[in-house]
Coordinates of C-alpha atoms in Angstrom, one line a residue:
Chain A
X9 CA 25.6 -20.6 -1.9
X10 CA 28.1 -20.5 1.1
X11 CA 28.1 -23.7 3.3
X12 CA 29.9 -24.5 6.7
X13 CA 30.7 -27.8 7.5
X14 CA 32.1 -29.3 10.8
X15 CA 33.1 -32.7 12.0
X16 CA 32.6 -34.6 14.0
X17 CA 29.3 -33.7 15.5
X18 CA 29.6 -35.2 18.7
X19 CA 32.8 -36.6 20.3
X20 CA 33.5 -38.2 23.5
X21 CA 37.3 -38.2 24.6
X22 CA 39.3 -39.2 27.8
X23 CA 41.3 -36.6 29.7
X24 CA 44.7 -36.5 28.4
X25 CA 44.3 -37.3 24.8
X26 CA 44.6 -35.2 21.5
X27 CA 41.6 -33.7 19.7
X28 CA 41.3 -32.4 16.2
X29 CA 37.8 -30.8 15.1
X30 CA 37.7 -29.6 11.7
X31 CA 35.8 -26.9 10.0
X32 CA 35.5 -26.3 6.2
X33 CA 33.6 -23.5 4.4
X34 CA 32.3 -24.1 0.6
X35 CA 31.1 -21.3 -2.0
X36 CA 33.7 -18.4 -0.8
X37 CA 37.3 -17.5 -1.0
X38 CA 39.3 -15.8 1.9
X39 CA 36.8 -16.0 4.5
X40 CA 37.5 -14.8 8.1
X41 CA 37.5 -18.0 10.3
X42 CA 36.6 -18.4 13.9
X43 CA 36.3 -20.7 16.5
X44 CA 33.9 -20.3 19.6
X45 CA 33.4 -22.5 22.8
X46 CA 30.0 -22.4 24.3
X47 CA 29.9 -23.9 27.8
X48 CA 26.9 -25.2 29.1
X49 CA 24.6 -22.5 29.9
X50 CA 26.6 -19.8 29.3
X51 CA 27.2 -17.7 26.2
X52 CA 29.8 -17.6 23.5
X53 CA 33.7 -17.3 24.2
X54 CA 35.6 -16.6 21.1
X55 CA 38.8 -19.1 20.8
X56 CA 40.6 -18.1 17.5
X57 CA 40.1 -16.1 14.8
X58 CA 41.8 -16.5 11.1
X59 CA 41.9 -13.8 8.6
X60 CA 44.2 -15.6 6.2
X61 CA 46.5 -19.0 5.7
X62 CA 48.7 -19.6 8.6
X63 CA 47.2 -16.4 10.3
X64 CA 46.0 -17.3 13.8
X65 CA 45.1 -14.8 16.4
X66 CA 44.4 -16.5 20.0
X67 CA 41.8 -14.4 22.2
X68 CA 42.3 -16.3 25.3
X69 CA 45.1 -18.7 26.7
X70 CA 44.2 -22.1 27.0
X71 CA 44.8 -25.8 26.4
X72 CA 44.0 -25.4 22.6
X73 CA 45.4 -24.4 19.4
X74 CA 44.1 -23.6 16.0
X75 CA 45.5 -23.9 12.5
X76 CA 44.7 -22.8 8.8
X77 CA 46.4 -25.1 6.7
X78 CA 44.0 -24.1 3.4
X79 CA 42.2 -20.9 2.8
X80 CA 38.7 -22.7 3.8
X81 CA 39.9 -25.3 6.5
X82 CA 40.1 -24.2 10.1
X83 CA 41.5 -27.0 12.7
X84 CA 40.8 -26.9 16.2
X85 CA 43.6 -29.1 18.1
X86 CA 44.8 -30.1 21.8
X87 CA 47.7 -32.2 22.7
X88 CA 46.0 -33.3 25.9
X89 CA 42.4 -32.7 26.8
X90 CA 41.3 -31.5 30.0
X91 CA 37.8 -31.9 31.9
X92 CA 37.3 -28.2 31.3
X93 CA 37.5 -28.3 27.6
X94 CA 34.2 -29.9 27.4
X95 CA 31.5 -27.9 25.3
X96 CA 30.0 -26.9 22.3
X97 CA 32.5 -26.0 19.6
X98 CA 31.3 -23.5 16.7
X99 CA 33.1 -22.5 13.9
X100 CA 32.1 -19.4 12.2
X101 CA 33.0 -17.3 8.8
X102 CA 32.6 -13.9 7.7
X103 CA 33.9 -11.9 4.2
X104 CA 34.5 -8.6 5.7
X105 CA 36.1 -7.2 8.5
X106 CA 34.1 -4.3 8.2
X107 CA 31.1 -2.8 10.8
X108 CA 28.3 -4.9 8.8
X109 CA 30.2 -8.2 8.8
X110 CA 28.0 -11.1 9.4
X111 CA 29.1 -14.1 11.1
X112 CA 27.7 -17.5 9.7
X113 CA 27.9 -20.4 11.9
X114 CA 28.4 -24.3 11.4
X115 CA 26.2 -27.0 13.2
X116 CA 29.0 -27.2 15.9
X117 CA 30.5 -30.0 17.6
X118 CA 29.6 -31.6 21.0
X119 CA 32.7 -32.5 22.7
X120 CA 32.6 -34.3 26.0
X121 CA 35.9 -35.1 27.9
X122 CA 35.5 -38.0 30.6
Chain B
X23 CA 34.8 -1.5 25.6
X24 CA 31.6 -2.6 23.8
X25 CA 29.2 -4.9 25.9
X26 CA 25.7 -6.3 25.6
X27 CA 23.1 -7.0 28.3
X28 CA 20.0 -9.4 27.7
X29 CA 17.9 -8.5 30.7
X30 CA 16.0 -11.9 30.9
X31 CA 17.5 -15.2 30.8
X32 CA 14.1 -17.0 30.4
X33 CA 11.1 -16.0 29.0
X34 CA 7.8 -18.1 28.9
X35 CA 4.8 -17.1 26.4
X36 CA 1.9 -19.2 25.4
X37 CA 1.5 -19.8 21.6
X38 CA -0.1 -17.0 19.8
X39 CA 1.0 -14.2 22.1
X40 CA 3.3 -11.5 21.4
X41 CA 7.1 -11.9 22.3
X42 CA 9.9 -9.2 23.4
X43 CA 13.2 -10.2 24.4
X44 CA 15.3 -7.5 25.7
X45 CA 18.8 -6.2 24.9
X46 CA 20.7 -3.3 26.3
X47 CA 24.3 -2.2 24.2
X48 CA 26.9 -0.3 25.6
X49 CA 28.9 1.2 22.9
X50 CA 31.2 4.5 22.4
X51 CA 30.1 4.5 18.9
X52 CA 27.1 3.1 16.8
X53 CA 27.3 -0.5 16.5
X54 CA 26.2 -3.1 14.4
X55 CA 23.8 -5.2 16.4
X56 CA 22.6 -8.8 15.7
X57 CA 20.3 -11.4 16.8
X58 CA 20.7 -14.9 16.6
X59 CA 19.2 -18.0 17.3
X60 CA 20.1 -21.5 18.8
X61 CA 18.1 -24.5 18.6
X62 CA 18.9 -27.1 20.9
X63 CA 22.3 -28.7 19.9
X64 CA 22.2 -26.7 17.0
X65 CA 24.5 -23.8 15.5
X66 CA 23.5 -20.0 15.4
X67 CA 21.3 -18.8 12.7
X68 CA 21.3 -15.2 11.9
X69 CA 17.7 -13.6 12.8
X70 CA 18.2 -9.9 11.9
X71 CA 20.9 -7.5 12.0
X72 CA 21.2 -3.4 12.2
X73 CA 23.9 -1.5 10.3
X74 CA 23.1 2.3 10.9
X75 CA 20.3 2.3 8.2
X76 CA 16.5 1.9 9.2
X77 CA 16.0 1.7 12.9
X78 CA 13.5 -0.9 12.5
X79 CA 15.0 -4.2 11.4
X80 CA 12.7 -7.0 9.9
X81 CA 14.3 -10.5 10.3
X82 CA 13.3 -14.0 9.1
X83 CA 10.1 -15.9 11.0
X84 CA 8.2 -13.1 11.5
X85 CA 10.6 -11.3 13.9
X86 CA 11.8 -7.8 14.1
X87 CA 13.8 -5.5 16.2
X88 CA 14.2 -1.7 16.8
X89 CA 17.5 0.1 17.5
X90 CA 16.7 3.2 20.1
X91 CA 19.8 5.2 20.6
X92 CA 18.1 7.0 23.2
X93 CA 17.5 4.0 25.3
X94 CA 20.8 2.4 24.1
X95 CA 18.4 -0.7 23.5
X96 CA 17.6 -3.5 20.4
X97 CA 15.0 -5.4 21.9
X98 CA 13.5 -8.4 19.7
X99 CA 9.9 -8.8 19.0
X100 CA 7.2 -10.8 17.3
X101 CA 3.4 -10.4 17.0
X102 CA 2.6 -14.2 17.5
X103 CA 4.9 -17.0 19.1
X104 CA 5.0 -20.4 17.5
X105 CA 5.8 -23.2 19.1
X106 CA 8.8 -23.4 17.0
X107 CA 10.2 -20.5 18.1
X108 CA 11.2 -22.2 21.4
X109 CA 15.4 -21.6 21.3
X110 CA 18.2 -19.5 22.9
X111 CA 18.4 -16.0 21.6
X112 CA 21.5 -14.0 21.7
X113 CA 22.2 -10.6 21.2
X114 CA 25.4 -9.6 19.7
X115 CA 27.3 -6.3 18.9
X116 CA 30.1 -5.9 16.7
X117 CA 33.5 -4.3 17.7
X118 CA 34.7 -3.5 14.1
X119 CA 38.0 -5.1 14.8
X120 CA 38.6 -8.1 12.7
X121 CA 34.9 -9.0 13.1
X122 CA 35.0 -9.8 16.6
X123 CA 31.6 -10.4 18.1
X124 CA 30.6 -9.7 21.7
X125 CA 27.5 -11.9 22.8
X126 CA 25.0 -11.6 25.4
X127 CA 24.5 -14.4 27.8
X128 CA 21.2 -15.4 25.9
X129 CA 17.7 -15.6 26.7
X130 CA 16.0 -19.1 26.8
X131 CA 12.4 -18.8 25.1
X132 CA 9.8 -20.9 26.0
X133 CA 6.5 -21.3 24.4
X134 CA 3.6 -23.1 25.9
X135 CA 0.3 -24.3 24.5

């Protein structure tokens, strides 16, 4: 069966520091991968998605970037964190890019920028 | 453009009573629709999905949803609430482009004794 991992689970970082969040998927090949952010009391916002190694699409302009160095690894990064980067970051995967596709979410990373 | 509207930001029910979480969609074509549940500080778990097959969809934990095209609705129901159902519920539609999902703003379900 497929599993998705995220780490760290929680992170507290000072403003201006770098960020690296990691997401890995097991039990499948060539997944579509996604990064979402959930701000306090709000819905989910799609940040990035990837349909293959080295292929990244950005949904909103921001202080963050994403990379996919391996088929089942998706990394979210920042060179200098802002207060507004605080939130709950969720990684997700899906297999198909069709109408009936389902996305499966990881456990999330709680990021607090102070 | 697709959109999803969850009509209630907060719903409170007593344990053992029915649950109704309302969702309306807006789409130029028949969408794929999902309900996800999120417990505090956890990821999202898929409850059920509609993909143009049967209009009444049964999901996990006794939840079900009915797709009503005439009303553009996809309400989530459960006959009897349990304390463990207390969580945030998201109605989600699928755009069909690179699997982009459109999320509703969520409904927080509170279950009281």
